[in-house]
PDB file of C-alpha atoms in Angstrom:
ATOM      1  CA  UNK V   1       0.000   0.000   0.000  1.00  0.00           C
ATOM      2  CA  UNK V   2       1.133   3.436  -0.511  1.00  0.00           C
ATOM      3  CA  UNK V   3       0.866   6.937   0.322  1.00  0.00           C
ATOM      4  CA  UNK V   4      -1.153   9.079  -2.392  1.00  0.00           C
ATOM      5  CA  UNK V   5       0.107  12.559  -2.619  1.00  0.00           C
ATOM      6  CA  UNK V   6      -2.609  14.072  -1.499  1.00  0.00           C
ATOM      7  CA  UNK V   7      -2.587  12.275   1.636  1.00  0.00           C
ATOM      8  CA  UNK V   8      -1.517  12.956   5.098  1.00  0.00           C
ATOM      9  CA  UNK V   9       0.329  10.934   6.868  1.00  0.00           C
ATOM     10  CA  UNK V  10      -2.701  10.893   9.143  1.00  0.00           C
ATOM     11  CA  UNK V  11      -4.762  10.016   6.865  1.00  0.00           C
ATOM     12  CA  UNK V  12      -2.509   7.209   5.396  1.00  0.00           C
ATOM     13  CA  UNK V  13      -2.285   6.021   9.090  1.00  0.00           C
ATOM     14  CA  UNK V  14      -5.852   5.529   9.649  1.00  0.00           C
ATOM     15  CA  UNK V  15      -6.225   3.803   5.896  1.00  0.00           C
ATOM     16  CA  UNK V  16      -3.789   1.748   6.172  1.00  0.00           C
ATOM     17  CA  UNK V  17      -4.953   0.612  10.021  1.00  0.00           C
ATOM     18  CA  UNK V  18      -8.646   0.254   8.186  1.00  0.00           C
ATOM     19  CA  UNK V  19      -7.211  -2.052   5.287  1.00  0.00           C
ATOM     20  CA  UNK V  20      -5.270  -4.290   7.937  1.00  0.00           C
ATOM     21  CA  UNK V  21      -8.668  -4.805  10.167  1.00  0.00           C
ATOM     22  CA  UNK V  22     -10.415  -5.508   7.045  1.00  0.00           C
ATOM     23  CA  UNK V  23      -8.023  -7.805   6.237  1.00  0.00           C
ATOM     24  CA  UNK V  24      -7.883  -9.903   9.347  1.00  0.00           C
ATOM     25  CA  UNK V  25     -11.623 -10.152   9.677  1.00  0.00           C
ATOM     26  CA  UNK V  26     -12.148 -11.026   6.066  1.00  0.00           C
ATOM     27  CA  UNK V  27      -9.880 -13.940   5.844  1.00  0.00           C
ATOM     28  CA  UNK V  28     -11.314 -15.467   9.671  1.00  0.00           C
ATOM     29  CA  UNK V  29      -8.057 -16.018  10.851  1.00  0.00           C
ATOM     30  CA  UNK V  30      -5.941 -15.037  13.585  1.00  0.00           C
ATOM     31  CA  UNK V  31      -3.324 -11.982  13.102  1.00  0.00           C
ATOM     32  CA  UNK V  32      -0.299 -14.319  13.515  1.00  0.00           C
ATOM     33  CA  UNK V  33      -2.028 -16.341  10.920  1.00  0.00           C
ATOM     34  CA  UNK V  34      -2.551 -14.054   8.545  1.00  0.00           C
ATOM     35  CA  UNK V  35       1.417 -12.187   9.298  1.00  0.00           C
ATOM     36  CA  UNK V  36       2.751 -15.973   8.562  1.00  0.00           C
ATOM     37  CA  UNK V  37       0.674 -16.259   5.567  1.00  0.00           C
ATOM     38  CA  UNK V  38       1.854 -13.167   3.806  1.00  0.00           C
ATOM     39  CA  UNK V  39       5.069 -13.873   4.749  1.00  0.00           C
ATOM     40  CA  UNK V  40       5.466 -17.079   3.045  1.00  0.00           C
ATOM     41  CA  UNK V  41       4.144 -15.519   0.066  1.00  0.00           C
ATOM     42  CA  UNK V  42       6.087 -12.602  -0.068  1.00  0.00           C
ATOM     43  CA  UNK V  43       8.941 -14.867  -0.008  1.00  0.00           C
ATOM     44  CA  UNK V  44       7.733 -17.255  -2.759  1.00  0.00           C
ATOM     45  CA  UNK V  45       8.556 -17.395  -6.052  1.00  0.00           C
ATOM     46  CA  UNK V  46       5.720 -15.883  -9.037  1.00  0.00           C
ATOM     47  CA  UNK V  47       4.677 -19.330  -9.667  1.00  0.00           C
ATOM     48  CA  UNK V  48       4.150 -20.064  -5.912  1.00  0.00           C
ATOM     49  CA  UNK V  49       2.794 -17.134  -5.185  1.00  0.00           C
ATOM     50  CA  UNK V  50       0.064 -18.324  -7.794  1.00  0.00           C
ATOM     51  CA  UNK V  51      -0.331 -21.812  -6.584  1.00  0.00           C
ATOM     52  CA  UNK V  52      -0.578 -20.548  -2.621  1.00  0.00           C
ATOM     53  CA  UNK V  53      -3.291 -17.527  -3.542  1.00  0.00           C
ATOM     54  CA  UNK V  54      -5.295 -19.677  -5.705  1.00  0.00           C
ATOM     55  CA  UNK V  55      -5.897 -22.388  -3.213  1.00  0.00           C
ATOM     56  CA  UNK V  56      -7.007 -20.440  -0.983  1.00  0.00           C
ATOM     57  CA  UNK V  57      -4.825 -22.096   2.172  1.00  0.00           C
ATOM     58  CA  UNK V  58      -7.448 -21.844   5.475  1.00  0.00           C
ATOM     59  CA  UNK V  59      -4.225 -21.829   7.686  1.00  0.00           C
ATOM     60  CA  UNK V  60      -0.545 -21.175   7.511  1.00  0.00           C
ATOM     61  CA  UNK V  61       0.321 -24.872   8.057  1.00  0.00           C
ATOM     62  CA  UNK V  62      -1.886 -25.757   5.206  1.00  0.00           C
ATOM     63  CA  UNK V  63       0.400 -22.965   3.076  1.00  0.00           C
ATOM     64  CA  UNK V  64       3.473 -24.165   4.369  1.00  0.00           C
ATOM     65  CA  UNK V  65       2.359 -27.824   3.081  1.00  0.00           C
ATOM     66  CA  UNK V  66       1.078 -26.366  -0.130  1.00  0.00           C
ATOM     67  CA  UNK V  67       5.111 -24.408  -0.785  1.00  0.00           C
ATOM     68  CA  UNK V  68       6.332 -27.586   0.426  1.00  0.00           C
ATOM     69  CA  UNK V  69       4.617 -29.859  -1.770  1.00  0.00           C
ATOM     70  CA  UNK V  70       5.790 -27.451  -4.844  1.00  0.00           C
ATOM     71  CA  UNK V  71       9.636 -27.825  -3.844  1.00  0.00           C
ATOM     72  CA  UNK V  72       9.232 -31.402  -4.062  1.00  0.00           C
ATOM     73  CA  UNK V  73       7.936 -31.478  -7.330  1.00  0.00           C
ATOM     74  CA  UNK V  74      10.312 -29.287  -8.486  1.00  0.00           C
ATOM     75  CA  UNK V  75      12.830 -30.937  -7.093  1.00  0.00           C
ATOM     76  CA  UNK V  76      11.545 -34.554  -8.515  1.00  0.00           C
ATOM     77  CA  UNK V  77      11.475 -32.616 -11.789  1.00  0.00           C
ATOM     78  CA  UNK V  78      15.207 -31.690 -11.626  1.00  0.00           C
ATOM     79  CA  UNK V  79      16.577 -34.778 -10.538  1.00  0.00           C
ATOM     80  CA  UNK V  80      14.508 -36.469 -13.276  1.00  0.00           C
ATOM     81  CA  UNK V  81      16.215 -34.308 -15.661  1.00  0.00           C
ATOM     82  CA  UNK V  82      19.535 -34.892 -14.567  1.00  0.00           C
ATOM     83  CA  UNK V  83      19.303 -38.428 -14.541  1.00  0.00           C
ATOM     84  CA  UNK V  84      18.139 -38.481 -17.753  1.00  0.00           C
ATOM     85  CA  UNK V  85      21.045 -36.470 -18.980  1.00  0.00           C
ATOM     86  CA  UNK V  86      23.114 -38.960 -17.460  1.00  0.00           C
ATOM     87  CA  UNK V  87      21.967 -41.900 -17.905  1.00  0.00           C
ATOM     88  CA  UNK V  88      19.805 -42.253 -21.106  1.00  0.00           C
ATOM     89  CA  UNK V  89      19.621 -40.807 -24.702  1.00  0.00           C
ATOM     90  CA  UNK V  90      17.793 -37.116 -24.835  1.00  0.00           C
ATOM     91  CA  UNK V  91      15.505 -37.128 -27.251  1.00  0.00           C
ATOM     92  CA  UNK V  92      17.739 -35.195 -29.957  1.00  0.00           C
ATOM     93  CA  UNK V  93      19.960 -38.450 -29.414  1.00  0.00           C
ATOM     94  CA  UNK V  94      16.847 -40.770 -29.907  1.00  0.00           C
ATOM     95  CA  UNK V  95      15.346 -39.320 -33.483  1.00  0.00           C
ATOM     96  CA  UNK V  96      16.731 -40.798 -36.256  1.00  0.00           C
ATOM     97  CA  UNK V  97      20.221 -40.239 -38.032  1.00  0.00           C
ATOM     98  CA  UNK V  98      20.631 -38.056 -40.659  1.00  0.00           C
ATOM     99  CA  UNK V  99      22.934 -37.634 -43.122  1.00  0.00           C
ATOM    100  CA  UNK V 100      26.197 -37.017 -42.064  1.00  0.00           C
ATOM    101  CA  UNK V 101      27.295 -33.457 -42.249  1.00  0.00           C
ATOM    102  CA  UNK V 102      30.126 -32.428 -44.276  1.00  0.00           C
ATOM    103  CA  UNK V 103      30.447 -28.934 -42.382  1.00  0.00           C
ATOM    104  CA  UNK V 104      30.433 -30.677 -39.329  1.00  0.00           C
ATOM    105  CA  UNK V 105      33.833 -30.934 -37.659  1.00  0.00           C
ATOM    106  CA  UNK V 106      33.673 -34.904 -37.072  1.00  0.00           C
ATOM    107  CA  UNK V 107      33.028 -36.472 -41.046  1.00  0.00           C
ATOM    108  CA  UNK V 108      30.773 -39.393 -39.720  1.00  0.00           C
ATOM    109  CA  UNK V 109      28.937 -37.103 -36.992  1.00  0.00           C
ATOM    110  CA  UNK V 110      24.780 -37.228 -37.988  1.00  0.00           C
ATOM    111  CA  UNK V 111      23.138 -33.925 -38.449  1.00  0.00           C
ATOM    112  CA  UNK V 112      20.799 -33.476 -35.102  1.00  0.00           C
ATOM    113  CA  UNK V 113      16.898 -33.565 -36.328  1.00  0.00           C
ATOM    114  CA  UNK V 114      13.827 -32.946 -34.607  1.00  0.00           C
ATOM    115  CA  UNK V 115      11.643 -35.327 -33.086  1.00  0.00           C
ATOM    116  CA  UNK V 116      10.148 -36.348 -36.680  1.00  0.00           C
ATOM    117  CA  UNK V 117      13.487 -36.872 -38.439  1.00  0.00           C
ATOM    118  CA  UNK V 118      12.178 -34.634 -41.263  1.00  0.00           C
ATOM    119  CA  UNK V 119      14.011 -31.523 -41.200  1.00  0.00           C
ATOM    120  CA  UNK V 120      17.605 -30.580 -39.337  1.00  0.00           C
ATOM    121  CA  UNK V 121      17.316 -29.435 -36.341  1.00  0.00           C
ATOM    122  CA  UNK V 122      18.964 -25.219 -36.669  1.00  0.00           C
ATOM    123  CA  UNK V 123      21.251 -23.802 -33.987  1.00  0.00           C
ATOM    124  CA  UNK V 124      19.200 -21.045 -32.104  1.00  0.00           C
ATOM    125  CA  UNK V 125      22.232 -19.197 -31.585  1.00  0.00           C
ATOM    126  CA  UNK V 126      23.842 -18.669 -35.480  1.00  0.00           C
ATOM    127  CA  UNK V 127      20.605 -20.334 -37.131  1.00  0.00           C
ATOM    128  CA  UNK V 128      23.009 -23.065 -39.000  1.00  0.00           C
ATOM    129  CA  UNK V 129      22.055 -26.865 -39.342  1.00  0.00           C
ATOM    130  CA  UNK V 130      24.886 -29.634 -38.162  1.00  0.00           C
ATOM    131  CA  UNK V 131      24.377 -28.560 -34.507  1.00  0.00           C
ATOM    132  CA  UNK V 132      22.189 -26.884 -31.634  1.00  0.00           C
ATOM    133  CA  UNK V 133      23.293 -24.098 -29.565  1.00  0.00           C
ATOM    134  CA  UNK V 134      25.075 -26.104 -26.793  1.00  0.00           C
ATOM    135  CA  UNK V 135      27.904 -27.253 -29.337  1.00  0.00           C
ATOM    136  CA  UNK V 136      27.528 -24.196 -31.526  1.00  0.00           C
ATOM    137  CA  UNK V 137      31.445 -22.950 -32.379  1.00  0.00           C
ATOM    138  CA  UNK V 138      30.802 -19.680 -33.258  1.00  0.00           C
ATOM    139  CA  UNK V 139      28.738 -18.844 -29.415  1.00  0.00           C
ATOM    140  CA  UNK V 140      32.359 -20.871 -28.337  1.00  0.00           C
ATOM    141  CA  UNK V 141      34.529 -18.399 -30.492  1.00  0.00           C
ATOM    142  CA  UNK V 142      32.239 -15.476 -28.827  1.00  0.00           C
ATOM    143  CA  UNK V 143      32.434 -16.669 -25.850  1.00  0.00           C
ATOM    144  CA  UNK V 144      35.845 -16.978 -25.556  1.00  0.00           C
ATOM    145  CA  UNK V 145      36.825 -13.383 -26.816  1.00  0.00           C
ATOM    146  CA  UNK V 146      38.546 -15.085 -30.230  1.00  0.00           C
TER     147      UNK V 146
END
């Protein structure tokens, strides 16, 4: 909340005392309740802060368990990825070969394609086909100053 300009500090004061009784009484919870509450979403991240208000928690342990169930899927979600990296073929590595590419630094390396095999896959960085943007030598030759 903020100060208009046309407002006294007074007159702030007593809004701003107004808007936290409303506040309290509308959402039938205790002060300490509602303090916790707003804390844990001022804290949150955008996405959290969308998942906590649109619940609708009816305490701050049911918040907590809502922020806390988020982390874990996120977390799930990250680990899954990095196992995946690690141990089995991304899904650029599963489409089929293409042709090899005679641009392409190794003679016998296939040309990355999308998902359907029909087209080569382009670099989002310089746009060419033969690679994507992780292996791209011209972000490498940027990157490194050269």
């Amino acid at each position: 909340m903020n100060k208009a300009s046309d407002e006294s500090f007074f007159q702030f004061g007593e809004r701003l005392q107004k808007t936290l009784h409303l506040w309290i009484e509308s959402s039938g919870r205790s002060l300490d309740e509602c303090i916790l509450q707003e804390q844990l979403v001022e804290i949150a991240s955008p996405e959290l802060k969308v998942k906590i208000i649109d619940r609708n928690p009816a305490s701050f342990k049911e918040a907590v368990q809502i922020a806390e169930a988020h982390a874990d899927s996120r977390r799930y979600l990250r680990e899954e990825k990095a196992s995946s990296t690690k141990n089995g073929p991304s899904v650029s590595a599963m489409a089929p070969p293409a042709t090899s590419n005679p641009d392409s630094d190794s003679p016998t390396k296939a040309t990355e394609t999308s998902v359907t095999g029909a087209q080569p896959r382009l670099c989002y960085y310089c746009h060419e086909p033969g690679h994507l943007v992780k292996a791209c030598p011209k972000k490498k030759q940027a990157n490194t100053g050269s």
